[in-house]
Structures are given as structure tokens and as C-alpha cells.
Coordinates of C-alpha atoms and ligand atoms in Angstrom, one line a residue:
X12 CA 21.9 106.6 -42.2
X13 CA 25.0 104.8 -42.1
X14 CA 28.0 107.3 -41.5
X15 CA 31.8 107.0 -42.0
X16 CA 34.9 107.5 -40.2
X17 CA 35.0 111.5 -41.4
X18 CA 39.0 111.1 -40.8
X19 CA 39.8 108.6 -43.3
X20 CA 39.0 112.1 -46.0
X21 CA 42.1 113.7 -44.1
X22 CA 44.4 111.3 -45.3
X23 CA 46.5 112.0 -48.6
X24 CA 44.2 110.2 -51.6
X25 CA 47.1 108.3 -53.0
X26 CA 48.9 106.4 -51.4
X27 CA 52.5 106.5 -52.8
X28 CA 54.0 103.2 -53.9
X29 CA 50.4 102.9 -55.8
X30 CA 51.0 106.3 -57.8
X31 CA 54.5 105.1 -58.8
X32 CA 53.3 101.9 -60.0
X33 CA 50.9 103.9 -62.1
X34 CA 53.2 105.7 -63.6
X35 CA 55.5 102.5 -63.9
X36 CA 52.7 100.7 -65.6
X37 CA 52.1 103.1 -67.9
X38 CA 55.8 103.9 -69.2
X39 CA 56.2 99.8 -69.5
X40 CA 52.8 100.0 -71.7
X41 CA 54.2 103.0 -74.0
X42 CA 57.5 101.4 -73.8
X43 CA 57.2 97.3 -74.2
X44 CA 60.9 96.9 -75.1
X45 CA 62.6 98.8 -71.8
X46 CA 63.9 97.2 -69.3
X47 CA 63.1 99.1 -66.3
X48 CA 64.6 97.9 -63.0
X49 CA 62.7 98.1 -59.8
X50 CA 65.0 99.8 -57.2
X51 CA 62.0 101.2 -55.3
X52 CA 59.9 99.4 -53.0
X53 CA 61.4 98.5 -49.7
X54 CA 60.8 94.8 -50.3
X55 CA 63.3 91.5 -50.3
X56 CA 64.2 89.6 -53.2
X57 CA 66.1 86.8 -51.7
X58 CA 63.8 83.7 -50.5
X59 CA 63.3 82.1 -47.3
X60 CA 66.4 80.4 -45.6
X61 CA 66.9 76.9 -46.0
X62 CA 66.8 76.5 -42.1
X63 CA 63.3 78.4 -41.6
X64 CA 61.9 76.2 -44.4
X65 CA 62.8 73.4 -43.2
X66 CA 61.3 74.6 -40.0
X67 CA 58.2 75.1 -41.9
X68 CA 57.9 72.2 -43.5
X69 CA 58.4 70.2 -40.2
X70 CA 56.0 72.4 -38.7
X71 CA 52.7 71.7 -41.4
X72 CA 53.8 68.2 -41.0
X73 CA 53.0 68.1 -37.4
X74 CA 49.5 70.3 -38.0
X75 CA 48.8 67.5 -40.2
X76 CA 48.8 64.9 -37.4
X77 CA 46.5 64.1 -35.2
X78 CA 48.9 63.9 -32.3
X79 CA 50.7 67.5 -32.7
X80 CA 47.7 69.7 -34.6
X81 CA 47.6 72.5 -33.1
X82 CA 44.3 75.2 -33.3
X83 CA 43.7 78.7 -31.4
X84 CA 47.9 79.7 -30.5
X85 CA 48.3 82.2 -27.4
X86 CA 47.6 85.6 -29.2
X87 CA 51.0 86.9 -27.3
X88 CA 53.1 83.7 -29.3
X89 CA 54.0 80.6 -28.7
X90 CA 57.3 80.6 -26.1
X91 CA 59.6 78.7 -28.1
X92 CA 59.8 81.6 -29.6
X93 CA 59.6 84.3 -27.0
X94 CA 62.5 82.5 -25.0
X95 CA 64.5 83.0 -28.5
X96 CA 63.7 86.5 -28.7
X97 CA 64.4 87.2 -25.0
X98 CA 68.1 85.4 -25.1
X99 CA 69.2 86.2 -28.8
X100 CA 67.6 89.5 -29.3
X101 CA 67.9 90.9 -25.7
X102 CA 69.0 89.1 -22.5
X103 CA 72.7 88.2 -24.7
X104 CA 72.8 91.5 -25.5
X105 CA 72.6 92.3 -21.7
X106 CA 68.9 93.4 -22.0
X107 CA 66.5 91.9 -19.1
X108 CA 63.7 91.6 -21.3
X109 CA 60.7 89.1 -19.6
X110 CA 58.6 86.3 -21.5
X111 CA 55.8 88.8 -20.9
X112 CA 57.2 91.6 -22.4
X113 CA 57.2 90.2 -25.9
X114 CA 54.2 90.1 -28.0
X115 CA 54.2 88.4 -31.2
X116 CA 52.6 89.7 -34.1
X117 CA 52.3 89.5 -37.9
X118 CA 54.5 92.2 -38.6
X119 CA 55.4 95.6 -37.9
X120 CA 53.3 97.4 -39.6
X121 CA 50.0 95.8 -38.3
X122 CA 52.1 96.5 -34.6
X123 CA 53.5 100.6 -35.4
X124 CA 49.6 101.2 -36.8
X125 CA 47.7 99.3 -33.6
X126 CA 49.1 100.4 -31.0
X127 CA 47.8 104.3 -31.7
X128 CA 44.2 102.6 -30.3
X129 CA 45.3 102.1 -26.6
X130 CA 46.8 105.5 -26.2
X131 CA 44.4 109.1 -26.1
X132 CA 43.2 110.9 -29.2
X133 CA 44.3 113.9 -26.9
X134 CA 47.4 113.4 -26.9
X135 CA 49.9 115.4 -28.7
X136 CA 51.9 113.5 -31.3
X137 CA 55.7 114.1 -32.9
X138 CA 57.0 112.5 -36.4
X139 CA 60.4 112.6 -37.7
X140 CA 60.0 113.8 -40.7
X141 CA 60.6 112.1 -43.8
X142 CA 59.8 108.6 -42.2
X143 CA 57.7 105.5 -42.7
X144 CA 53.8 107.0 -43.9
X145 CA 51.7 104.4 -41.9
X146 CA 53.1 106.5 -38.3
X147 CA 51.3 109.7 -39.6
X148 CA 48.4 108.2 -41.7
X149 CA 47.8 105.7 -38.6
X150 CA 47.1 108.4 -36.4
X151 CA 45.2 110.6 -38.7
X152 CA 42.7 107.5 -39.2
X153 CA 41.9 107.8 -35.9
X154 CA 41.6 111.3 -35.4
X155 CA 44.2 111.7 -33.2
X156 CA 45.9 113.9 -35.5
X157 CA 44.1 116.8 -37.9
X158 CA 44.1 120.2 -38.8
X159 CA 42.9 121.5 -35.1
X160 CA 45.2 119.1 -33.7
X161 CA 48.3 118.9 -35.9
X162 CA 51.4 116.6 -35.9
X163 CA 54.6 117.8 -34.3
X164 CA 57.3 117.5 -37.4
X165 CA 60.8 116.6 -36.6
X166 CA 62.9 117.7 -39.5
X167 CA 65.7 115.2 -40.4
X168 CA 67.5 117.2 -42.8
X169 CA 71.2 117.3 -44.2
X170 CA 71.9 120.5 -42.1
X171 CA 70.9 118.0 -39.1
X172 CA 72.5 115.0 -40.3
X173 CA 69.6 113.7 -40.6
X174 CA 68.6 113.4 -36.7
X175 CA 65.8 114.7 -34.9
X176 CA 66.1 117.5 -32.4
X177 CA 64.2 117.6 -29.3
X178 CA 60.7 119.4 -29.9
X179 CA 60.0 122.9 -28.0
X180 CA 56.7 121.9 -26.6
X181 CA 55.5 119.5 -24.8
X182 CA 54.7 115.9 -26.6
X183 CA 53.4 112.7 -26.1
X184 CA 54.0 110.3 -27.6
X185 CA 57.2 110.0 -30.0
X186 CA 57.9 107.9 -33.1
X187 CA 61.4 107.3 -33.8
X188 CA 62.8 104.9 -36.9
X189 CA 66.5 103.9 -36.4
X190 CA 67.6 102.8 -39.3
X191 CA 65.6 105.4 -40.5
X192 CA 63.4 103.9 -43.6
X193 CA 64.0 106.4 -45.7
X194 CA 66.9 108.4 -44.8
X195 CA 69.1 105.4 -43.6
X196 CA 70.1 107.4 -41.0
X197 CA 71.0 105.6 -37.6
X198 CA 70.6 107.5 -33.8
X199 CA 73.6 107.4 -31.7
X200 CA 73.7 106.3 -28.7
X201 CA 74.0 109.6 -27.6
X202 CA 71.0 111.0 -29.3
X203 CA 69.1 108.3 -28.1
X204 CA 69.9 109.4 -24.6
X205 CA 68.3 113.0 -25.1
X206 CA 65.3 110.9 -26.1
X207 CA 64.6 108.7 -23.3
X208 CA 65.4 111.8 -20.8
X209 CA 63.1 113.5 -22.8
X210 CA 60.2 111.3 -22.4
X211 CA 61.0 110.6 -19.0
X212 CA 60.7 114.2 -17.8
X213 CA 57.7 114.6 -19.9
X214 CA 56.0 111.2 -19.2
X215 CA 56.0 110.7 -22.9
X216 CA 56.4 107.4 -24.3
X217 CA 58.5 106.6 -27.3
X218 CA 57.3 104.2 -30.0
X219 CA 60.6 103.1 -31.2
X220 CA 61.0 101.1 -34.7
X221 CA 63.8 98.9 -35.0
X222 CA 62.7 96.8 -38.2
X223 CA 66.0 97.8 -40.2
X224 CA 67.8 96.8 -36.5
X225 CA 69.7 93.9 -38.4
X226 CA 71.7 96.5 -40.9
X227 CA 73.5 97.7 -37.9
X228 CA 77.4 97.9 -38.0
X229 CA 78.0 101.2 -36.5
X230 CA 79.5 100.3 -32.9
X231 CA 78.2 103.5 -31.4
X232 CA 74.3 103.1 -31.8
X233 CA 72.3 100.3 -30.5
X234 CA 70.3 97.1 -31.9
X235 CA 67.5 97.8 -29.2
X236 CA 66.2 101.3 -27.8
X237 CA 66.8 99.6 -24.3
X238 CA 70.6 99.6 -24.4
X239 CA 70.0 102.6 -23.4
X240 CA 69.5 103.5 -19.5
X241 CA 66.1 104.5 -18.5
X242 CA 64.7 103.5 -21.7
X243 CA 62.9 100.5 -20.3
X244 CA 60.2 103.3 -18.2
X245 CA 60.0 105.0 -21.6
X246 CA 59.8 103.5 -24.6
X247 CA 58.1 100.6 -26.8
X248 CA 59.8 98.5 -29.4
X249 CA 59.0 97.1 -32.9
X250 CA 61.1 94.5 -34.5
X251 CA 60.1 92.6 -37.8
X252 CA 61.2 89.8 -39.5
X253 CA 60.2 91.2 -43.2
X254 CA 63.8 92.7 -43.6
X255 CA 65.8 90.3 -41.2
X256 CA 64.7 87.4 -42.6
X257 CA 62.9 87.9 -45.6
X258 CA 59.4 87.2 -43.9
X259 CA 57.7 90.3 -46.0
X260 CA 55.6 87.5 -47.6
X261 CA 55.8 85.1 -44.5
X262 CA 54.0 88.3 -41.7
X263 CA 55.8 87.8 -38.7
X264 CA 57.3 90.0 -35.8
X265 CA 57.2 91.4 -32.2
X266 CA 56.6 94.2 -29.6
X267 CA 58.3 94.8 -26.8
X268 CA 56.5 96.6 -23.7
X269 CA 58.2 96.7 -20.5
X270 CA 56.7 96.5 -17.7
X271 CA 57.8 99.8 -16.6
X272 CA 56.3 101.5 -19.3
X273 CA 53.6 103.8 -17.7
X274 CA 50.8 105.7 -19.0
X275 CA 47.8 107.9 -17.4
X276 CA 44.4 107.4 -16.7
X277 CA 42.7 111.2 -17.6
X278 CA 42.5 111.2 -13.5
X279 CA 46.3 111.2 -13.3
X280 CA 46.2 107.8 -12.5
X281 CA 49.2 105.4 -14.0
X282 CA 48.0 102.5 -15.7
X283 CA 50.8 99.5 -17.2
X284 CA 50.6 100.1 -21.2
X285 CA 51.7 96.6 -21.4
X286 CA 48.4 94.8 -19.6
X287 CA 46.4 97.5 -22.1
X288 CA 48.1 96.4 -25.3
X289 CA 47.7 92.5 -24.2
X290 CA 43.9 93.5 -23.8
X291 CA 43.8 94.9 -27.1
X292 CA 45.4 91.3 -28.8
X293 CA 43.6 88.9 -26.4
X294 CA 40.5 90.5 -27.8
X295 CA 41.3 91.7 -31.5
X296 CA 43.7 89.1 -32.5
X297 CA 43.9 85.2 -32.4
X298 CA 47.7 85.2 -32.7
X299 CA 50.8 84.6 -35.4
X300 CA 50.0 81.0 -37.2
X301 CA 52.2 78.2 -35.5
X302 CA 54.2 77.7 -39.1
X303 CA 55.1 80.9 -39.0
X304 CA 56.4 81.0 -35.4
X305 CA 58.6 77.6 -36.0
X306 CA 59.8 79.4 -39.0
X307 CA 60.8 82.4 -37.0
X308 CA 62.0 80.6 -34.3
X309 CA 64.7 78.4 -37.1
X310 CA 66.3 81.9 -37.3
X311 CA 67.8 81.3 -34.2
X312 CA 69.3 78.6 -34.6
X313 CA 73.4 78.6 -35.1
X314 CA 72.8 77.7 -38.9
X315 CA 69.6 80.0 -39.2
X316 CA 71.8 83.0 -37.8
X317 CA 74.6 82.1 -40.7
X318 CA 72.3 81.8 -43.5
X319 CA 70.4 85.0 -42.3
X320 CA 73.9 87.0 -42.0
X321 CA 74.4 86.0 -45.6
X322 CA 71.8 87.3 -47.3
X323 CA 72.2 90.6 -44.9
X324 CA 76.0 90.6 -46.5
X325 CA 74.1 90.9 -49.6
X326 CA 72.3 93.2 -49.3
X327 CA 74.7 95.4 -47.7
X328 CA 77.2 94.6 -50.5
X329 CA 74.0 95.9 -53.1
X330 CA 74.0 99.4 -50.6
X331 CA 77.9 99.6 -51.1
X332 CA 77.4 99.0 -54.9
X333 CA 75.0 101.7 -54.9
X334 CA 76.2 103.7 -52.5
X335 CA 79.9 104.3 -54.5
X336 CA 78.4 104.3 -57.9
X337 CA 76.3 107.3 -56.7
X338 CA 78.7 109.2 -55.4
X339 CA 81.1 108.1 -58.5
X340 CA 78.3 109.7 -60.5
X341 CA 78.7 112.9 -58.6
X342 CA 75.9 112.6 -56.3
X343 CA 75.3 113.7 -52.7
X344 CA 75.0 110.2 -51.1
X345 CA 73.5 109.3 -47.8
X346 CA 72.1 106.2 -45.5
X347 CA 73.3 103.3 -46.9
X348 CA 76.1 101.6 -44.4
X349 CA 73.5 100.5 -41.2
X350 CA 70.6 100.5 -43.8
X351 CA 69.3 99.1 -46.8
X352 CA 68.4 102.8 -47.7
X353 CA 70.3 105.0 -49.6
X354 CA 69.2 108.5 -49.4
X355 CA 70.4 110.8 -52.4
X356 CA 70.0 114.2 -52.7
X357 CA 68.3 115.2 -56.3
X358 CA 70.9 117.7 -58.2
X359 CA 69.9 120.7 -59.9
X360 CA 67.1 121.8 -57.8
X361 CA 64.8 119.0 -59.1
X362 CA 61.8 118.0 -57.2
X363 CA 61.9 114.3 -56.2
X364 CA 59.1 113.5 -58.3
X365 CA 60.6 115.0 -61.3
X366 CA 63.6 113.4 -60.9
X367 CA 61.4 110.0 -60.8
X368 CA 60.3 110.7 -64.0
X369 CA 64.0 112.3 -65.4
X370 CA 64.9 108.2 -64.1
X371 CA 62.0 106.2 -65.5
X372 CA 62.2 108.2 -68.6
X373 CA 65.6 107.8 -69.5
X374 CA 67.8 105.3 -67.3
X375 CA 64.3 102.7 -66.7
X376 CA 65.2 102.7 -63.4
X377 CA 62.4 103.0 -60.0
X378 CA 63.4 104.6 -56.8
X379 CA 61.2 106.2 -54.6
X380 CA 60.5 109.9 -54.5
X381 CA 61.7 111.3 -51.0
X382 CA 58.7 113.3 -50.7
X383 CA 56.5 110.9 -50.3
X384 CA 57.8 110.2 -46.8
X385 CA 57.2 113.7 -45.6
X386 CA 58.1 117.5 -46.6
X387 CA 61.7 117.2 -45.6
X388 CA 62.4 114.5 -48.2
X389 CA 61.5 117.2 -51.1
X390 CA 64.6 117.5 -53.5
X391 CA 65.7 113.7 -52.0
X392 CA 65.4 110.5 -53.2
X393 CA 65.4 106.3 -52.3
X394 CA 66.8 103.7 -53.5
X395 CA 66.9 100.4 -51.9
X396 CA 69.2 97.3 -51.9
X397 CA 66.8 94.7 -52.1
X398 CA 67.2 94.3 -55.8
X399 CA 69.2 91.6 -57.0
X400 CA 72.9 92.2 -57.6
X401 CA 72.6 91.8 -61.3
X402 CA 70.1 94.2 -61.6
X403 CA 71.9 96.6 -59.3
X404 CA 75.1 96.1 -61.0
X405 CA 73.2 97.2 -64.2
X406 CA 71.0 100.0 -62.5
X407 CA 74.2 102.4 -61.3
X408 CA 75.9 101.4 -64.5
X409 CA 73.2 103.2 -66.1
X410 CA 72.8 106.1 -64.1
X411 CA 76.8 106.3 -64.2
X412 CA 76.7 106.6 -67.5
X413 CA 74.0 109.2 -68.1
X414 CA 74.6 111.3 -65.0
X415 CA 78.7 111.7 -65.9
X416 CA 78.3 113.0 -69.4
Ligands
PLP17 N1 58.6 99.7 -40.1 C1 59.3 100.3 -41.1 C2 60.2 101.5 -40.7 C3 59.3 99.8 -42.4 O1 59.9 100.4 -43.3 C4 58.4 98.7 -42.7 C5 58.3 98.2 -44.0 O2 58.8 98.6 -45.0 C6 57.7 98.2 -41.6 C7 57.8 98.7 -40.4 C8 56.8 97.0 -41.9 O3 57.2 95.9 -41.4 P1 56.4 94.5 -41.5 O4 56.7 93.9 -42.8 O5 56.9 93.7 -40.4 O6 55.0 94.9 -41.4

């Protein structure tokens, strides 16, 4: 008899952004005339840049041709790209990051949720907590984490600022989100520190996601984890395009493994996570399709950077719209400034869900309850600045209005 993976029945059944589009789905029915504006899921609105489609365009021309097809890719990426990412995103920035330390991919998610398969189901793992679900449900898939063998929460509350504190026992391995999707909250350089000195005297390893890295305008926190001294024997890095450079439809980022990075064999003996995780994508995956990588690549360019800091400025000038006309409203406002993200807190001792449906119901407007990234996000809430500004505009004008009177 055919048997299942028992630890998929540990997972929560729904999974959240399908329960709110219930719900969304079935107000729109009732109610045909609202307008209700989508502030809710974390995804872009603004198309591709000119210079990445143009780098696209050029790029299915030359597949169709004889002389420049190209088939099978290296599954680590082409290097066009990977020299990019090592001078733009790293070696500029004073970061000696090697060709083969970069692993292309189609996108973070695929990256944060793989990478749980070269590491032991013994080991014991931490979560800030609220924070991206695919960390917790990634690891609960493969049994890594359950109720004999539960997940170390790191409480990001408003008493902490939102930043994790070190854990009192031993983990590890360590997932850390800075910009914090959904808090918006961004580690210091200083609290990065205590992290890497964490894991090094523990010989953990920290799985650190940077997709929101491009938000950054805080001088005193860093666009990479390895700014930071001693990070490079520690710590693993996820970068996307999907927020960056609107590739959420496009699937396209990378991981960074140094070669420094350590982990042990159950003998004590230290193997190089890197050669493990290029196993793992020489034999599961046959790389990032060549358009994509000449499309990522365009955002490189001197033009590609401009155009992408554009739409960033317009997003971040959605978060400031938001952001104000929250706190104009009288609400506790957080995130927001090196984020997309702005974290509210829910007044009158509301559950986030409730308050989803107080805001559906009568200001036809989605945000995300904060609970659904964790326990510590109960009585918050997100709202993202991915919408369009007309519809932004409109969405705090409404809850301005109903919230002041
Ligand atoms: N990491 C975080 C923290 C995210 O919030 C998201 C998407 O919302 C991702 C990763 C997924 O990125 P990608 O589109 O590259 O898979």
C-alpha cells in the first residue's frame, strides 16, 4: 500500500493568502458594486523594466537562431550573470564573494524551502516569529520540525522593537528575514553581530533572507549579511529578484554559500555546505531559463539600475503614503521606511482577523492578518505598497475617514 509523507498532516490546513481570497471572493459576490482594493498580498504591480525587456526580447531572438540557441544552461547560472552579482551586489560593496559562491535559482522561495534537504532532520531549528510561513511549513514537511521536536520561536514583538533575541539553548540552524516580510523591521548592524557570534560559537548556520534587501535606506544595517565580520563562516544568503525588479512573474534569484560555510558529518566530521547544495542543483535542477538570466542580468546595467530605482521610489513613496495616513488615523504604525511592509498594530484589542473583516466589511479594503505569519503577529496587521498609487491614495483616504470619526 502506497503511504504518504505523514508530515504534510502537521502543517496548518489553510494556507493563508487562500483563506483571505475566500473570504474576498465571497464579500465581492454578496457585494458586486464595492470596490475593494487589494492591499494584501506581497506582490508588484509595476511591469518589467524597459531595459530587462529589451534584454529579453534580444535574448528569445538569439534562442531562435540556429547560431546562438542555447539548450541545457549550467544549473548554478550562466556567468554573465554571476560576474554581475559578484561586482554590483557584493565585491563594490567591499564583499569578496567568488563565481562559485553564487547559485542561481528561480526565486527565493524555491531557494529558503530547498535548502532544509541538505541539512539533518536532527537538528534543532529557530524562527523569528511573525515571519515568511514557507521557513516553518518547509521544515515541518520534512519532519525536521513537530510536536516531539518543536520549533525554537523568536518573538519579534513591539516590547523588542521587533528584533530577535538570542535563544537560551542551543540551535542550529537560524532563519533570519531582514527586511522582515512582515514586520518591516530591519537588523542593525549591531544585532546582526550578536548573530554571527552566535552561530559561530555554536557552529550554527544562519539562513539569512535578504529579498526585501533593495528597500534599504537605513545607513546603520546592511544590504548583505556578509558586511558583517565573520559572517562569511556562518551564514547563507537569499536574494530575489521578485521585489527588486518585479520578476514575481518572471522566477529568478540567487544563493550565496561561502566557501567557509561549514557543516558536520554525524561523526564530527566538517563537510563544505556549498559542494552539498551544488549536489543537490546539479541533480534536482536543470537551471534558471537563459531569458530570464539576460533579463536579470539588464538590471545591471547603468540604465537597468535607474529604471529599477524608480519604481523602488514608488513604492517607497506608496509606504510613506500609507505609513502617515495611518498614523494620521491614529494608529500605531510600524515597518514601512527599509520595507515595503507596514506593520500596524489593531486598536481596541481586536484580533487581526477580526479587524480583516471590520476592513473588508466596511472600508473594502485587503491587508493581511498579522497572525497568519506567526503567534506574535496576533492583534497586528499588513499592508503592503505594492498597490498602485491611485489605489493607495484612495485606500488610506478611506480608512482616514472611517477610523477618525
Ligand atoms: N522571502 C521572503 C521573505 C518573501 O516575503 C518572499 C515573497 O513574498 C520570498 C522570499 C519569495 O521570493 P521569490 O519570489 O523570489 O520566490
Amino acid at each position: 500500500m502506497i503511504k504518504v509523507n505523514e508530515n504534510y498532516f502537521n502543517l496548518e490546513e489553510s494556507y493563508l493568502f487562500s483563506t483571505i481570497a475566500k473570504k474576498v471572493n465571497e464579500y465581492q459576490i454578496k457585494n458586486p458594486n464595492k470596490k475593494v482594493i487589494k492591499l494584501g498580498i506581497g506582490d508588484v504591480t509595476l511591469p518589467l523594466i524597459p531595459e530587462v525587456v529589451k534584454a529579453m526580447k534580444k535574448a528569445i531572438e538569439e534562442m531562435g537562431q540556429k547560431e546562438t540557441f542555447r539548450g541545457y544552461g549550467p544549473e548554478q547560472g550562466y556567468d554573465f550573470l554571476r560576474e554581475k552579482i559578484a561586482k554590483y551586489d557584493y565585491q563594490d560593496k567591499g564583499i569578496d564573494i567568488d563565481l562559485d559562491e553564487i547559485f542561481v535559482s528561480d526565486g527565493a522561495k524555491c531557494d529558503t524551502g530547498n535548502i532544509t534537504e541538505i541539512f539533518s532532520k536532527n537538528n534543532k531549528v529557530a524562527i523569528t516569529d511573525p515571519v515568511y510561513p514557507v521557513y516553518l511549513d518547509t521544515n515541518i514537511m520534512c519532519g525536521r520540525i513537530n510536536k516531539e521536536k518543536p520549533v525554537v520561536y523568536l518573538p519579534c514583538t513591539k516590547e523588542n522593537n521587533f528584533m530577535p533575541e538570542l535563544p537560551k539553548e542551543h540551535v542550529d540552524i537560524i532563519y533570519l528575514c531582514s527586511p522582515n516580510n512582515p514586520t518591516g523591521a530591519t537588523m542593525t548592524k549591531g544585532e546582526l553581530k550578536k548573530w554571527v557570534e552566535y552561530a559561530k560559537n555554536n557552529k550554527s548556520i544562519i539562513l539569512y533572507d535578504a529579498a526585501y534587501e533593495r528597500f534599504i535606506q537605513d545607513q546603520n544595517t546592511v544590504h548583505s549579511i556578509f558586511e558583517i565580520e565573520g559572517a562569511k563562516e556562518t551564514a547563507i544568503e537569499f536574494k530575489s529578484y521578485s521585489k527588486t525588479a518585479g520578476f514575481t512573474g518572471v522566477r529568478c534569484g540567487y544563493v550565496v554559500i561561502p566557501k567557509e560555510v561549514k557543516a558536520y558529518k554525524e561523526n564530527g566530521e566538517e563537510v563544505e555546505v556549498r559542494k552539498m547544495w551544488n549536489r543537490r542543483q546539479c541533480t534536482k535542477f536543470n537551471g534558471t531559463p537563459y531569458i530570464t538570466q539576460r533579463g536579470a542580468e539588464a538590471i545591471y546595467t547603468e540604465r537597468g539600475r535607474k529604471e529599477i530605482d524608480k519604481n523602488i521610489e514608488y513604492y517607497r513613496e506608496n509606504a510613506k503614503i500609507i505609513k502617515e495616513g495611518l498614523e494620521e488615523a491614529g494608529f500605531n504604525v510600524y515597518g514601512g521606511i527599509n520595507s515595503p511592509y507596514i506593520w500596524l498594530e489593531v486598536p481596541n484589542g481586536k484580533s487581526s482577523w477580526e479587524f480583516f473583516d471590520e476592513l473588508l466589511e466596511n472600508v473594502n479594503i485587503v491587508g493581511t492578518p498579522g497572525v497568519g505569519f506567526g503567534k506574535c503577529g496576533e492583534g497586528f496587521f499588513r499592508l503592503t505598497a505594492f498597490g498602485d498609487r491611485e489605489n493607495t491614495i484612495e485606500a488610506i483616504d478611506r480608512i482616514k475617514k472611517y477610523y477618525k470619526k
